[in-house]
Amino acid sequence: MKKTSTVGKPNRTVMVLLILGLSTIIFPLYMTVVIAFKQPSEMTNSISGILSLPKVWSLQNFREAMEITDFWNSLKNSLLISVLTVGLSILLHSLMGYTLGRNKSSKFYNFVYLFIVSGMFVPFAILMMPLAKQTAEMGLANWFGVILLYVVFYMPMNIMLYSGYLTNIPLALEEAARVDGASTWLTYWKIIFPIMKPMHATVAVITALAVWNDVMTPLIIMAGSSENTLPLAQLNFQSQFGTNYNLAFASYLLSLIPILVFYLICQKQILNGVVNGAVK
């Protein structure tokens, strides 16, 4: 009997799961766009009223949202915090990951690695009030203090990613560099750091997404200051008696654009990092 090849044919179960997974992304995005363009008078209690398209596609909600949130100033603060956090994380965490990853055979370095990575299991709620008091006493209750805390908070995960990625980089490259007279620092900066470019992109996107969307850390640390990040400014849409969903969703779409563009730029490098990390 002639066998039928199934290579290249999508599995029906897989297709169903993909469609279900896609719907969980498309539907919330559709609701966000529709509500952002609607007027409050179009928001009814019926399902059809909520799901229906706007009668008039107007940018009025976006203009009002930008005024209420002081959009450009809040965007500047969010970009400043995110860019500096990502830059410091890539420089410091990659160096620490390289040092710890190449010396795991040492009991001391292995202990330091496990100690740092264990920080992933410490909930922020436990550290919240002590950090708020400590940063205030040290004069760090500002965007600079927030950046320092972010660099520390994401250190465990990033070091684990970098040290794991190092297993795909052969030691022969470093040994050849040392034979040519390169120091450890020169070997890292000229050889290892460029090779880890895909992981840099992965760490950058993961860290940037976490920082960009974070509300609690700036709210606790920067409380009382006149500077707001975009997530903090968007709290203005929530009051004791309700939420202006039309303006809030318009503001959410505006804040989504920069981080979405950043992800699209780094997407190719992230895929390379996943592939290189999977093949030994």
Short mmCIF file of C-alpha atoms in Angstrom, two decimals:
data_model
loop_
_atom_site.label_atom_id
_atom_site.label_comp_id
_atom_site.label_asym_id
_atom_site.label_seq_id
_atom_site.Cartn_x
_atom_site.Cartn_y
_atom_site.Cartn_z
CA MET A 1 0.00 0.00 0.00
CA LYS A 2 1.11 3.51 -0.76
CA LYS A 3 1.91 5.52 2.33
CA THR A 4 0.63 9.07 2.55
CA SER A 5 3.24 11.57 3.64
CA THR A 6 2.20 13.86 6.50
CA VAL A 7 5.30 16.02 6.34
CA GLY A 8 4.37 19.68 5.98
CA LYS A 9 0.65 19.08 6.67
CA PRO A 10 -0.58 20.99 9.72
CA ASN A 11 -2.11 18.91 12.47
CA ARG A 12 -5.79 19.69 13.02
CA THR A 13 -5.38 19.86 16.80
CA VAL A 14 -2.43 22.21 16.44
CA MET A 15 -4.43 24.45 14.12
CA VAL A 16 -7.30 24.63 16.58
CA LEU A 17 -4.94 25.52 19.42
CA LEU A 18 -3.26 28.18 17.27
CA ILE A 19 -6.64 29.72 16.40
CA LEU A 20 -7.67 29.75 20.05
CA GLY A 21 -4.35 31.28 21.05
CA LEU A 22 -4.62 33.91 18.32
CA SER A 23 -8.14 34.81 19.42
CA THR A 24 -6.91 35.56 22.95
CA ILE A 25 -4.65 38.22 21.40
CA ILE A 26 -6.86 39.56 18.61
CA PHE A 27 -10.02 40.00 20.69
CA PRO A 28 -8.50 42.17 23.48
CA LEU A 29 -6.64 44.21 20.86
CA TYR A 30 -9.86 44.70 18.91
CA MET A 31 -11.68 45.83 22.07
CA THR A 32 -8.88 48.26 22.91
CA VAL A 33 -8.96 49.89 19.46
CA VAL A 34 -12.76 50.05 19.31
CA ILE A 35 -13.21 51.55 22.78
CA ALA A 36 -10.36 54.02 22.20
CA PHE A 37 -12.16 55.50 19.17
CA LYS A 38 -15.67 55.46 20.65
CA GLN A 39 -17.38 58.30 22.46
CA PRO A 40 -18.75 57.71 25.99
CA SER A 41 -22.31 57.97 24.62
CA GLU A 42 -21.67 54.91 22.45
CA MET A 43 -20.74 52.75 25.44
CA THR A 44 -23.90 50.86 26.30
CA ASN A 45 -24.53 47.95 28.65
CA SER A 46 -25.40 45.58 25.81
CA ILE A 47 -22.83 43.24 24.32
CA SER A 48 -23.58 44.43 20.81
CA GLY A 49 -23.06 48.02 21.87
CA ILE A 50 -19.63 47.27 23.31
CA LEU A 51 -18.48 45.12 20.40
CA SER A 52 -19.81 47.35 17.64
CA LEU A 53 -17.54 49.65 15.64
CA PRO A 54 -17.49 53.39 16.41
CA LYS A 55 -20.04 55.48 14.52
CA VAL A 56 -17.39 58.10 13.80
CA TRP A 57 -13.65 57.37 13.79
CA SER A 58 -12.29 60.42 15.61
CA LEU A 59 -8.94 61.18 17.25
CA GLN A 60 -10.57 63.34 19.92
CA ASN A 61 -10.01 60.74 22.65
CA PHE A 62 -6.31 60.58 21.82
CA ARG A 63 -5.95 64.36 21.97
CA GLU A 64 -7.68 64.54 25.36
CA ALA A 65 -5.66 61.61 26.68
CA MET A 66 -2.41 63.30 25.68
CA GLU A 67 -3.43 66.49 27.48
CA ILE A 68 -4.51 64.75 30.69
CA THR A 69 -1.38 62.59 30.94
CA ASP A 70 1.04 65.34 29.82
CA PHE A 71 1.98 62.73 27.24
CA TRP A 72 5.26 64.09 25.89
CA ASN A 73 6.76 64.74 29.32
CA SER A 74 5.60 61.36 30.64
CA LEU A 75 6.90 59.67 27.48
CA LYS A 76 10.28 61.35 27.98
CA ASN A 77 10.52 60.06 31.55
CA SER A 78 9.50 56.53 30.56
CA LEU A 79 11.99 56.50 27.69
CA LEU A 80 14.77 57.84 29.91
CA ILE A 81 14.20 55.23 32.60
CA SER A 82 13.75 52.37 30.12
CA VAL A 83 16.77 53.20 27.94
CA LEU A 84 19.16 53.70 30.86
CA THR A 85 17.90 50.57 32.61
CA VAL A 86 18.29 48.44 29.48
CA GLY A 87 21.75 49.84 28.73
CA LEU A 88 23.06 49.29 32.27
CA SER A 89 21.47 45.83 32.42
CA ILE A 90 23.15 44.71 29.20
CA LEU A 91 26.58 46.03 30.25
CA LEU A 92 26.57 44.91 33.89
CA HIS A 93 24.52 41.73 33.73
CA SER A 94 26.33 40.33 30.70
CA LEU A 95 29.67 40.90 32.43
CA MET A 96 28.45 39.29 35.64
CA GLY A 97 26.86 36.42 33.70
CA TYR A 98 30.14 35.86 31.86
CA THR A 99 32.15 35.85 35.09
CA LEU A 100 29.81 33.52 36.95
CA GLY A 101 29.02 31.31 33.95
CA ARG A 102 32.68 30.59 33.19
CA ASN A 103 33.53 29.83 36.82
CA LYS A 104 30.69 27.58 37.93
CA SER A 105 33.19 24.85 38.72
CA SER A 106 34.35 27.00 41.65
CA LYS A 107 32.27 26.53 44.80
CA PHE A 108 32.49 30.23 45.62
CA TYR A 109 31.30 31.43 42.20
CA ASN A 110 28.61 28.77 42.10
CA PHE A 111 27.35 29.92 45.50
CA VAL A 112 27.31 33.55 44.34
CA TYR A 113 25.41 32.52 41.19
CA LEU A 114 22.77 30.58 43.16
CA PHE A 115 22.50 33.39 45.71
CA ILE A 116 21.83 36.00 43.01
CA VAL A 117 19.41 33.82 41.04
CA SER A 118 17.46 33.07 44.24
CA GLY A 119 16.48 36.74 44.21
CA MET A 120 13.91 35.84 41.55
CA PHE A 121 11.80 34.22 44.27
CA VAL A 122 11.64 37.27 46.55
CA PRO A 123 8.29 39.06 46.03
CA PHE A 124 8.34 42.81 45.58
CA ALA A 125 5.65 43.26 48.26
CA ILE A 126 8.16 42.23 50.94
CA LEU A 127 10.72 44.79 49.77
CA MET A 128 8.31 47.60 48.94
CA MET A 129 8.13 49.57 52.19
CA PRO A 130 11.80 49.10 53.27
CA LEU A 131 12.95 50.25 49.83
CA ALA A 132 10.68 53.29 49.90
CA LYS A 133 12.09 54.37 53.27
CA GLN A 134 15.69 53.62 52.36
CA THR A 135 15.62 55.43 49.01
CA ALA A 136 14.00 58.47 50.67
CA GLU A 137 16.72 58.61 53.34
CA MET A 138 19.47 58.27 50.72
CA GLY A 139 18.01 60.95 48.46
CA LEU A 140 17.18 58.44 45.74
CA ALA A 141 13.41 58.97 45.67
CA ASN A 142 13.61 59.98 42.02
CA TRP A 143 14.04 58.49 38.55
CA PHE A 144 17.71 57.71 39.27
CA GLY A 145 16.74 55.59 42.27
CA VAL A 146 14.10 53.81 40.18
CA ILE A 147 16.74 52.92 37.57
CA LEU A 148 19.10 51.52 40.23
CA LEU A 149 16.32 49.37 41.66
CA TYR A 150 15.36 48.07 38.22
CA VAL A 151 18.96 47.08 37.49
CA VAL A 152 19.01 45.11 40.77
CA PHE A 153 15.51 43.63 40.35
CA TYR A 154 16.19 42.14 36.90
CA MET A 155 19.73 41.04 37.71
CA PRO A 156 18.82 37.43 38.71
CA MET A 157 16.89 36.62 35.55
CA ASN A 158 19.32 38.34 33.19
CA ILE A 159 22.38 36.70 34.75
CA MET A 160 20.69 33.31 34.42
CA LEU A 161 20.00 34.00 30.73
CA TYR A 162 23.53 35.18 29.98
CA SER A 163 25.25 32.36 31.86
CA GLY A 164 23.04 29.82 30.10
CA TYR A 165 23.79 31.33 26.69
CA LEU A 166 27.54 31.05 27.37
CA THR A 167 27.28 27.26 27.16
CA ASN A 168 26.89 27.70 23.37
CA ILE A 169 30.12 29.71 23.07
CA PRO A 170 33.18 27.41 22.86
CA LEU A 171 36.05 28.03 25.24
CA ALA A 172 38.44 27.61 22.32
CA LEU A 173 37.70 31.18 21.24
CA GLU A 174 38.85 32.57 24.58
CA GLU A 175 41.87 30.28 24.72
CA ALA A 176 42.96 31.42 21.26
CA ALA A 177 42.60 35.05 22.32
CA ARG A 178 44.74 34.46 25.41
CA VAL A 179 47.40 32.79 23.30
CA ASP A 180 47.48 35.96 21.19
CA GLY A 181 48.08 37.98 24.36
CA ALA A 182 44.55 39.36 24.99
CA SER A 183 43.57 40.06 28.58
CA THR A 184 40.38 38.70 30.16
CA TRP A 185 38.64 42.06 29.75
CA LEU A 186 39.73 42.41 26.12
CA THR A 187 38.62 38.86 25.40
CA TYR A 188 35.20 39.57 26.87
CA TRP A 189 34.71 42.94 25.20
CA LYS A 190 36.07 42.08 21.74
CA ILE A 191 34.94 38.46 21.39
CA ILE A 192 32.28 37.36 23.89
CA PHE A 193 30.20 40.54 24.06
CA PRO A 194 29.58 40.75 20.26
CA ILE A 195 28.80 37.03 20.06
CA MET A 196 26.09 37.46 22.70
CA LYS A 197 24.23 39.98 20.54
CA PRO A 198 21.09 37.80 20.20
CA MET A 199 20.91 37.44 23.98
CA HIS A 200 21.43 41.19 24.37
CA ALA A 201 18.32 41.72 22.26
CA THR A 202 16.35 39.18 24.30
CA VAL A 203 17.39 40.76 27.60
CA ALA A 204 16.69 44.23 26.22
CA VAL A 205 13.12 43.38 25.20
CA ILE A 206 12.28 41.47 28.38
CA THR A 207 13.71 44.22 30.60
CA ALA A 208 12.20 47.05 28.55
CA LEU A 209 8.72 45.47 28.63
CA ALA A 210 8.89 45.01 32.40
CA VAL A 211 10.16 48.54 33.02
CA TRP A 212 7.82 50.20 30.52
CA ASN A 213 4.68 48.65 32.02
CA ASP A 214 5.65 48.82 35.69
CA VAL A 215 3.50 50.96 37.95
CA MET A 216 4.37 49.92 41.49
CA THR A 217 8.06 50.83 41.62
CA PRO A 218 7.71 54.42 40.33
CA LEU A 219 4.54 54.85 42.40
CA ILE A 220 6.29 53.84 45.62
CA ILE A 221 9.69 55.43 45.01
CA MET A 222 8.69 58.62 43.17
CA ALA A 223 5.61 59.36 45.27
CA GLY A 224 5.33 63.08 45.89
CA SER A 225 7.54 64.12 42.99
CA SER A 226 6.20 66.05 40.02
CA GLU A 227 7.63 63.56 37.50
CA ASN A 228 5.41 60.83 36.09
CA THR A 229 6.00 57.86 33.85
CA LEU A 230 3.31 56.87 31.36
CA PRO A 231 1.79 54.13 33.59
CA LEU A 232 1.66 56.58 36.50
CA ALA A 233 0.06 59.29 34.38
CA GLN A 234 -2.56 56.82 33.18
CA LEU A 235 -3.81 56.45 36.75
CA ASN A 236 -5.47 59.84 36.23
CA PHE A 237 -8.22 58.09 34.30
CA GLN A 238 -9.28 56.18 37.41
CA SER A 239 -11.27 57.95 40.08
CA GLN A 240 -13.15 56.95 43.19
CA PHE A 241 -16.39 56.71 41.28
CA GLY A 242 -15.34 55.17 37.98
CA THR A 243 -12.95 54.98 35.05
CA ASN A 244 -13.03 56.84 31.76
CA TYR A 245 -12.40 53.81 29.59
CA ASN A 246 -12.44 55.67 26.27
CA LEU A 247 -9.59 58.01 27.23
CA ALA A 248 -7.76 55.28 29.16
CA PHE A 249 -7.73 52.87 26.21
CA ALA A 250 -6.65 55.66 23.87
CA SER A 251 -3.73 56.35 26.20
CA TYR A 252 -2.90 52.63 26.37
CA LEU A 253 -2.65 52.49 22.57
CA LEU A 254 -0.35 55.52 22.52
CA SER A 255 1.95 53.96 25.10
CA LEU A 256 1.95 50.66 23.20
CA ILE A 257 3.48 52.13 20.04
CA PRO A 258 7.08 52.80 21.25
CA ILE A 259 7.58 49.41 22.89
CA LEU A 260 5.97 47.63 19.91
CA VAL A 261 8.37 49.34 17.51
CA PHE A 262 11.28 48.39 19.75
CA TYR A 263 10.19 44.74 19.78
CA LEU A 264 9.82 44.64 15.99
CA ILE A 265 13.37 46.01 15.61
CA CYS A 266 14.82 43.37 17.95
CA GLN A 267 12.61 40.48 16.78
CA LYS A 268 15.17 38.94 14.43
CA GLN A 269 17.88 38.93 17.09
CA ILE A 270 15.49 37.37 19.63
CA LEU A 271 14.69 34.52 17.24
CA ASN A 272 18.41 33.97 16.66
CA GLY A 273 18.97 33.86 20.40
CA VAL A 274 16.25 31.23 20.84
CA VAL A 275 17.65 29.08 18.00
CA ASN A 276 21.25 29.34 19.20
CA GLY A 277 20.18 28.53 22.72
CA ALA A 278 18.34 25.40 21.58
CA VAL A 279 21.13 23.90 19.45
CA LYS A 280 24.32 22.66 21.09
#
